[in-house]
Amino acid sequence: MIRYRIADSMEDMGYRAADMAAEQIADKPDGVLGLATGSTPLPLYEELTRRSDAGEVDFSGVRTVNLDEYVGLPGDHPQSYRYFMQVHLFDHIPIDPANTALPDGMAEDLADECRAYDALIEAWGGIDLQVLGIGHNGHIGFNEPGSVFTLKTHVVDIARRTRIANARFFRGDPERVPGQAVTMGIGNIMAARKIVLLVSGRSKAEILERALCGDVNPLVPASVLQLHPDVTVIADQQAAACIEIPEAAMI
Ligand code: PGA
């Protein structure tokens, strides 16, 4: 059963998600966190930074793997996901840079890069806690509608709707958004031991309801989460507006 926590605010969402990450780190100090970019996890990274500063969370042994990266953007490009993670988390916590992995979108041989990324996740023992957001079309990572549920890390063409959504970071021009990304596949995500899905805002309410209460269907990639044994959804009231959450599923 999927568990739900309704957050009062973005700050509260970050706090609750940080509780899960902190608990994971306390249980397994060298465990693997699966991380995501986007606006929704930002309060989580702020809160983790605060807790690290306060000595409440120790990142010295933690390893992280991110969901995805744009093809063709180097790590020092301000819109690359590597850059995002540096600016919003890694630069502020005492984590070993060698323990922070993202796919390399500049790799000459992208198929090789995908295989190497899967091998790294495997060598690190798999993902203990995966943080996810959801796109308006139901994507998770860059697994767009129609994605095969069993795929591991692979190269994808980014859906038009996603390029339009992300254009805000590329001077408002969807054409400037890279056309491809390297993404963990749904196979990698589903192999994570625990998943926390963060969702905010009224604009996500319908897709969240379809994903969590509708049929499991590759046309709504996040619907696969219904098949995972340990998913916690942290959503604000607006994002959860279309879901009737059974009392027993609330935490
Ligand atoms: P957002 O992105 O957190 O910026 O809404 C979520 C996603 O597209 O996965």
CSV table of C-alpha atoms and ligand atoms in Angstrom, one decimal:
chain,number,residue,atom,x,y,z
A,1,MET,CA,0.0,0.0,0.0
A,2,ILE,CA,1.2,3.5,-0.8
A,3,ARG,CA,1.6,5.7,2.2
A,4,TYR,CA,0.7,9.4,2.1
A,5,ARG,CA,1.7,12.3,4.1
A,6,ILE,CA,0.1,15.7,3.5
A,7,ALA,CA,2.5,18.6,3.9
A,8,ASP,CA,1.3,22.0,5.1
A,9,SER,CA,3.9,23.9,3.0
A,10,MET,CA,6.9,23.3,0.8
A,11,GLU,CA,9.0,23.8,3.9
A,12,ASP,CA,7.1,21.0,5.7
A,13,MET,CA,7.5,18.8,2.6
A,14,GLY,CA,11.2,19.3,2.7
A,15,TYR,CA,11.3,18.6,6.5
A,16,ARG,CA,9.4,15.4,6.2
A,17,ALA,CA,11.5,14.1,3.3
A,18,ALA,CA,14.6,15.1,5.1
A,19,ASP,CA,13.4,13.0,8.1
A,20,MET,CA,13.2,10.0,5.7
A,21,ALA,CA,16.7,10.6,4.3
A,22,ALA,CA,18.2,11.2,7.8
A,23,GLU,CA,16.7,8.0,9.1
A,24,GLN,CA,18.1,6.2,6.1
A,25,ILE,CA,21.5,7.6,6.7
A,26,ALA,CA,21.4,6.8,10.4
A,27,ASP,CA,20.4,3.2,9.6
A,28,LYS,CA,23.1,2.8,7.0
A,29,PRO,CA,25.7,5.5,7.0
A,30,ASP,CA,27.3,4.3,3.7
A,31,GLY,CA,23.9,3.8,2.0
A,32,VAL,CA,22.9,5.0,-1.4
A,33,LEU,CA,20.5,7.9,-1.9
A,34,GLY,CA,18.8,8.2,-5.3
A,35,LEU,CA,18.4,12.0,-5.9
A,36,ALA,CA,16.3,14.1,-8.2
A,37,THR,CA,16.4,17.6,-9.7
A,38,GLY,CA,13.5,19.9,-10.2
A,39,SER,CA,11.8,22.5,-8.1
A,40,THR,CA,10.0,20.1,-5.8
A,41,PRO,CA,13.1,18.6,-4.0
A,42,LEU,CA,14.7,22.0,-3.3
A,43,PRO,CA,13.3,22.4,0.2
A,44,LEU,CA,14.6,18.8,0.9
A,45,TYR,CA,18.1,19.8,0.0
A,46,GLU,CA,17.9,23.0,2.0
A,47,GLU,CA,16.8,21.1,5.0
A,48,LEU,CA,19.5,18.4,4.6
A,49,THR,CA,22.1,21.2,4.3
A,50,ARG,CA,20.7,22.7,7.5
A,51,ARG,CA,20.8,19.4,9.3
A,52,SER,CA,24.3,18.7,8.1
A,53,ASP,CA,25.5,22.2,9.3
A,54,ALA,CA,23.9,21.4,12.7
A,55,GLY,CA,25.7,18.1,12.9
A,56,GLU,CA,22.4,16.2,12.8
A,57,VAL,CA,23.2,14.2,9.6
A,58,ASP,CA,26.6,12.9,8.6
A,59,PHE,CA,27.1,12.7,4.9
A,60,SER,CA,30.7,11.5,5.1
A,61,GLY,CA,30.0,7.9,4.1
A,62,VAL,CA,26.8,8.6,2.0
A,63,ARG,CA,26.8,7.8,-1.7
A,64,THR,CA,24.3,9.4,-4.1
A,65,VAL,CA,23.1,8.5,-7.6
A,66,ASN,CA,21.0,11.0,-9.6
A,67,LEU,CA,18.2,10.0,-11.8
A,68,ASP,CA,19.2,11.8,-15.0
A,69,GLU,CA,21.3,14.3,-16.9
A,70,TYR,CA,20.9,16.2,-20.2
A,71,VAL,CA,22.8,14.9,-23.2
A,72,GLY,CA,25.3,17.5,-24.4
A,73,LEU,CA,25.5,19.7,-21.3
A,74,PRO,CA,28.8,19.6,-19.3
A,75,GLY,CA,28.8,19.6,-15.5
A,76,ASP,CA,29.7,23.3,-15.3
A,77,HIS,CA,26.8,24.3,-17.5
A,78,PRO,CA,24.3,26.1,-15.2
A,79,GLN,CA,21.4,24.0,-16.6
A,80,SER,CA,23.1,20.7,-16.2
A,81,TYR,CA,21.8,18.5,-13.4
A,82,ARG,CA,25.3,18.0,-12.1
A,83,TYR,CA,25.5,21.8,-11.7
A,84,PHE,CA,22.1,21.8,-10.0
A,85,MET,CA,23.2,19.2,-7.5
A,86,GLN,CA,26.4,21.0,-6.7
A,87,VAL,CA,24.7,24.3,-6.1
A,88,HIS,CA,21.8,23.0,-4.2
A,89,LEU,CA,23.4,20.3,-2.1
A,90,PHE,CA,26.8,18.9,-2.7
A,91,ASP,CA,28.7,22.1,-2.3
A,92,HIS,CA,27.2,22.6,1.1
A,93,ILE,CA,27.7,19.2,2.7
A,94,PRO,CA,30.9,17.2,3.5
A,95,ILE,CA,30.3,14.5,0.9
A,96,ASP,CA,33.1,12.9,-1.0
A,97,PRO,CA,32.8,14.1,-4.7
A,98,ALA,CA,33.6,10.5,-5.7
A,99,ASN,CA,30.5,9.4,-4.0
A,100,THR,CA,28.2,11.6,-6.0
A,101,ALA,CA,27.2,10.1,-9.3
A,102,LEU,CA,25.2,11.5,-12.2
A,103,PRO,CA,25.2,10.1,-15.7
A,104,ASP,CA,27.7,11.9,-17.9
A,105,GLY,CA,25.7,13.6,-20.7
A,106,MET,CA,29.0,14.4,-22.5
A,107,ALA,CA,30.2,10.8,-22.8
A,108,GLU,CA,31.4,10.0,-26.2
A,109,ASP,CA,29.7,6.6,-26.2
A,110,LEU,CA,26.4,7.1,-24.4
A,111,ALA,CA,25.5,3.4,-24.6
A,112,ASP,CA,28.7,2.6,-22.7
A,113,GLU,CA,27.9,5.4,-20.2
A,114,CYS,CA,24.5,3.8,-19.5
A,115,ARG,CA,26.0,0.4,-18.9
A,116,ALA,CA,28.7,1.9,-16.7
A,117,TYR,CA,26.0,3.8,-14.7
A,118,ASP,CA,24.0,0.6,-14.1
A,119,ALA,CA,27.2,-1.2,-13.1
A,120,LEU,CA,28.0,1.6,-10.6
A,121,ILE,CA,24.6,1.4,-9.0
A,122,GLU,CA,25.0,-2.3,-8.7
A,123,ALA,CA,28.6,-2.1,-7.3
A,124,TRP,CA,27.3,0.3,-4.7
A,125,GLY,CA,24.7,-2.2,-3.6
A,126,GLY,CA,21.6,-0.7,-5.2
A,127,ILE,CA,19.6,2.3,-4.1
A,128,ASP,CA,18.3,2.4,-0.6
A,129,LEU,CA,16.0,5.4,-0.8
A,130,GLN,CA,15.0,7.0,-4.1
A,131,VAL,CA,13.6,10.6,-4.2
A,132,LEU,CA,11.3,11.2,-7.1
A,133,GLY,CA,9.2,14.0,-8.5
A,134,ILE,CA,6.5,13.6,-11.1
A,135,GLY,CA,6.1,15.4,-14.4
A,136,HIS,CA,2.8,16.8,-15.6
A,137,ASN,CA,2.7,13.9,-18.1
A,138,GLY,CA,3.4,11.3,-15.4
A,139,HIS,CA,7.1,11.0,-16.1
A,140,ILE,CA,9.6,9.9,-13.4
A,141,GLY,CA,13.2,10.8,-14.2
A,142,PHE,CA,13.1,11.2,-17.9
A,143,ASN,CA,11.0,8.1,-18.4
A,144,GLU,CA,8.3,9.7,-20.6
A,145,PRO,CA,4.9,8.2,-21.4
A,146,GLY,CA,5.3,4.9,-23.3
A,147,SER,CA,8.5,3.9,-21.4
A,148,VAL,CA,9.1,0.2,-21.0
A,149,PHE,CA,8.9,-0.6,-17.3
A,150,THR,CA,11.9,-2.9,-17.2
A,151,LEU,CA,14.5,-0.6,-18.8
A,152,LYS,CA,17.7,0.3,-16.9
A,153,THR,CA,19.7,3.4,-17.7
A,154,HIS,CA,19.2,4.5,-21.3
A,155,VAL,CA,19.1,7.5,-23.6
A,156,VAL,CA,15.7,9.1,-24.2
A,157,ASP,CA,14.2,11.7,-26.5
A,158,ILE,CA,12.7,14.3,-24.2
A,159,ALA,CA,9.0,14.7,-24.7
A,160,ARG,CA,7.8,18.0,-26.3
A,161,ARG,CA,5.7,18.7,-23.2
A,162,THR,CA,8.7,18.3,-20.9
A,163,ARG,CA,10.8,20.6,-23.1
A,164,ILE,CA,8.1,23.2,-22.9
A,165,ALA,CA,7.9,22.7,-19.0
A,166,ASN,CA,11.7,23.1,-18.8
A,167,ALA,CA,12.0,26.0,-21.2
A,168,ARG,CA,11.8,28.3,-18.2
A,169,PHE,CA,15.4,27.4,-17.5
A,170,PHE,CA,16.5,28.0,-21.1
A,171,ARG,CA,15.4,31.6,-21.7
A,172,GLY,CA,11.9,30.5,-22.2
A,173,ASP,CA,12.7,28.7,-25.5
A,174,PRO,CA,11.8,25.0,-25.7
A,175,GLU,CA,14.2,24.6,-28.7
A,176,ARG,CA,17.1,25.4,-26.4
A,177,VAL,CA,16.2,22.6,-24.0
A,178,PRO,CA,18.4,19.6,-25.0
A,179,GLY,CA,16.4,17.0,-27.0
A,180,GLN,CA,17.9,14.0,-25.2
A,181,ALA,CA,18.8,12.9,-21.8
A,182,VAL,CA,20.4,9.9,-20.1
A,183,THR,CA,18.0,8.6,-17.5
A,184,MET,CA,17.8,5.8,-15.0
A,185,GLY,CA,15.1,3.5,-16.3
A,186,ILE,CA,12.0,2.4,-14.5
A,187,GLY,CA,13.8,-0.9,-13.8
A,188,ASN,CA,16.4,1.0,-11.7
A,189,ILE,CA,13.8,3.0,-9.9
A,190,MET,CA,11.7,0.0,-9.1
A,191,ALA,CA,14.8,-1.8,-7.7
A,192,ALA,CA,15.2,0.9,-5.0
A,193,ARG,CA,14.4,-0.4,-1.6
A,194,LYS,CA,12.3,2.6,-0.7
A,195,ILE,CA,10.8,5.4,-2.7
A,196,VAL,CA,9.6,8.9,-1.6
A,197,LEU,CA,7.6,10.8,-4.2
A,198,LEU,CA,7.4,14.5,-3.6
A,199,VAL,CA,4.5,16.4,-5.3
A,200,SER,CA,3.3,19.9,-4.9
A,201,GLY,CA,0.7,22.2,-6.6
A,202,ARG,CA,-2.7,22.0,-8.1
A,203,SER,CA,-1.2,21.5,-11.6
A,204,LYS,CA,-0.1,18.0,-10.5
A,205,ALA,CA,-3.3,16.9,-8.9
A,206,GLU,CA,-4.9,15.1,-11.9
A,207,ILE,CA,-1.8,13.3,-13.0
A,208,LEU,CA,-1.0,12.2,-9.4
A,209,GLU,CA,-4.5,10.7,-9.1
A,210,ARG,CA,-4.2,8.9,-12.4
A,211,ALA,CA,-0.7,7.6,-11.5
A,212,LEU,CA,-1.7,6.4,-8.0
A,213,CYS,CA,-5.3,5.4,-8.4
A,214,GLY,CA,-5.7,4.6,-12.1
A,215,ASP,CA,-4.6,1.6,-14.1
A,216,VAL,CA,-0.9,0.7,-14.1
A,217,ASN,CA,0.0,1.7,-17.6
A,218,PRO,CA,3.2,2.8,-19.4
A,219,LEU,CA,1.4,5.8,-20.7
A,220,VAL,CA,1.5,7.1,-17.2
A,221,PRO,CA,5.0,6.0,-16.1
A,222,ALA,CA,4.6,6.9,-12.4
A,223,SER,CA,1.7,4.4,-12.2
A,224,VAL,CA,4.3,1.7,-12.0
A,225,LEU,CA,4.9,2.9,-8.4
A,226,GLN,CA,1.6,1.1,-7.5
A,227,LEU,CA,3.6,-2.1,-7.9
A,228,HIS,CA,6.4,-1.1,-5.6
A,229,PRO,CA,6.3,-2.4,-2.0
A,230,ASP,CA,7.6,0.7,-0.2
A,231,VAL,CA,6.4,4.1,-1.5
A,232,THR,CA,5.7,7.2,0.6
A,233,VAL,CA,4.1,10.1,-1.1
A,234,ILE,CA,4.6,13.5,0.4
A,235,ALA,CA,2.2,15.9,-1.2
A,236,ASP,CA,0.7,19.2,-0.4
A,237,GLN,CA,-3.1,19.7,-0.2
A,238,GLN,CA,-3.3,21.0,-3.7
A,239,ALA,CA,-1.4,18.1,-5.3
A,240,ALA,CA,-3.5,15.6,-3.3
A,241,ALA,CA,-6.8,17.3,-4.1
A,242,CYS,CA,-8.1,14.6,-6.4
A,243,ILE,CA,-7.2,11.6,-4.3
A,244,GLU,CA,-9.3,10.1,-1.6
A,245,ILE,CA,-6.7,8.8,0.8
A,246,PRO,CA,-7.9,6.0,3.0
A,247,GLU,CA,-7.4,6.8,6.7
A,248,ALA,CA,-5.1,3.7,7.0
A,249,ALA,CA,-2.7,5.0,4.3
A,250,MET,CA,-2.1,8.3,6.0
A,251,ILE,CA,1.1,8.8,8.1
B,1,PGA,P1,9.4,19.8,-10.8
B,1,PGA,O1,9.8,18.6,-11.8
B,1,PGA,O2,9.8,19.3,-9.4
B,1,PGA,O3,10.2,20.9,-11.2
B,1,PGA,O4,7.9,20.0,-11.0
B,1,PGA,C1,9.3,17.3,-11.6
B,1,PGA,C2,9.6,16.4,-12.8
B,1,PGA,O5,9.4,16.9,-13.9
B,1,PGA,O6,9.9,15.3,-12.6
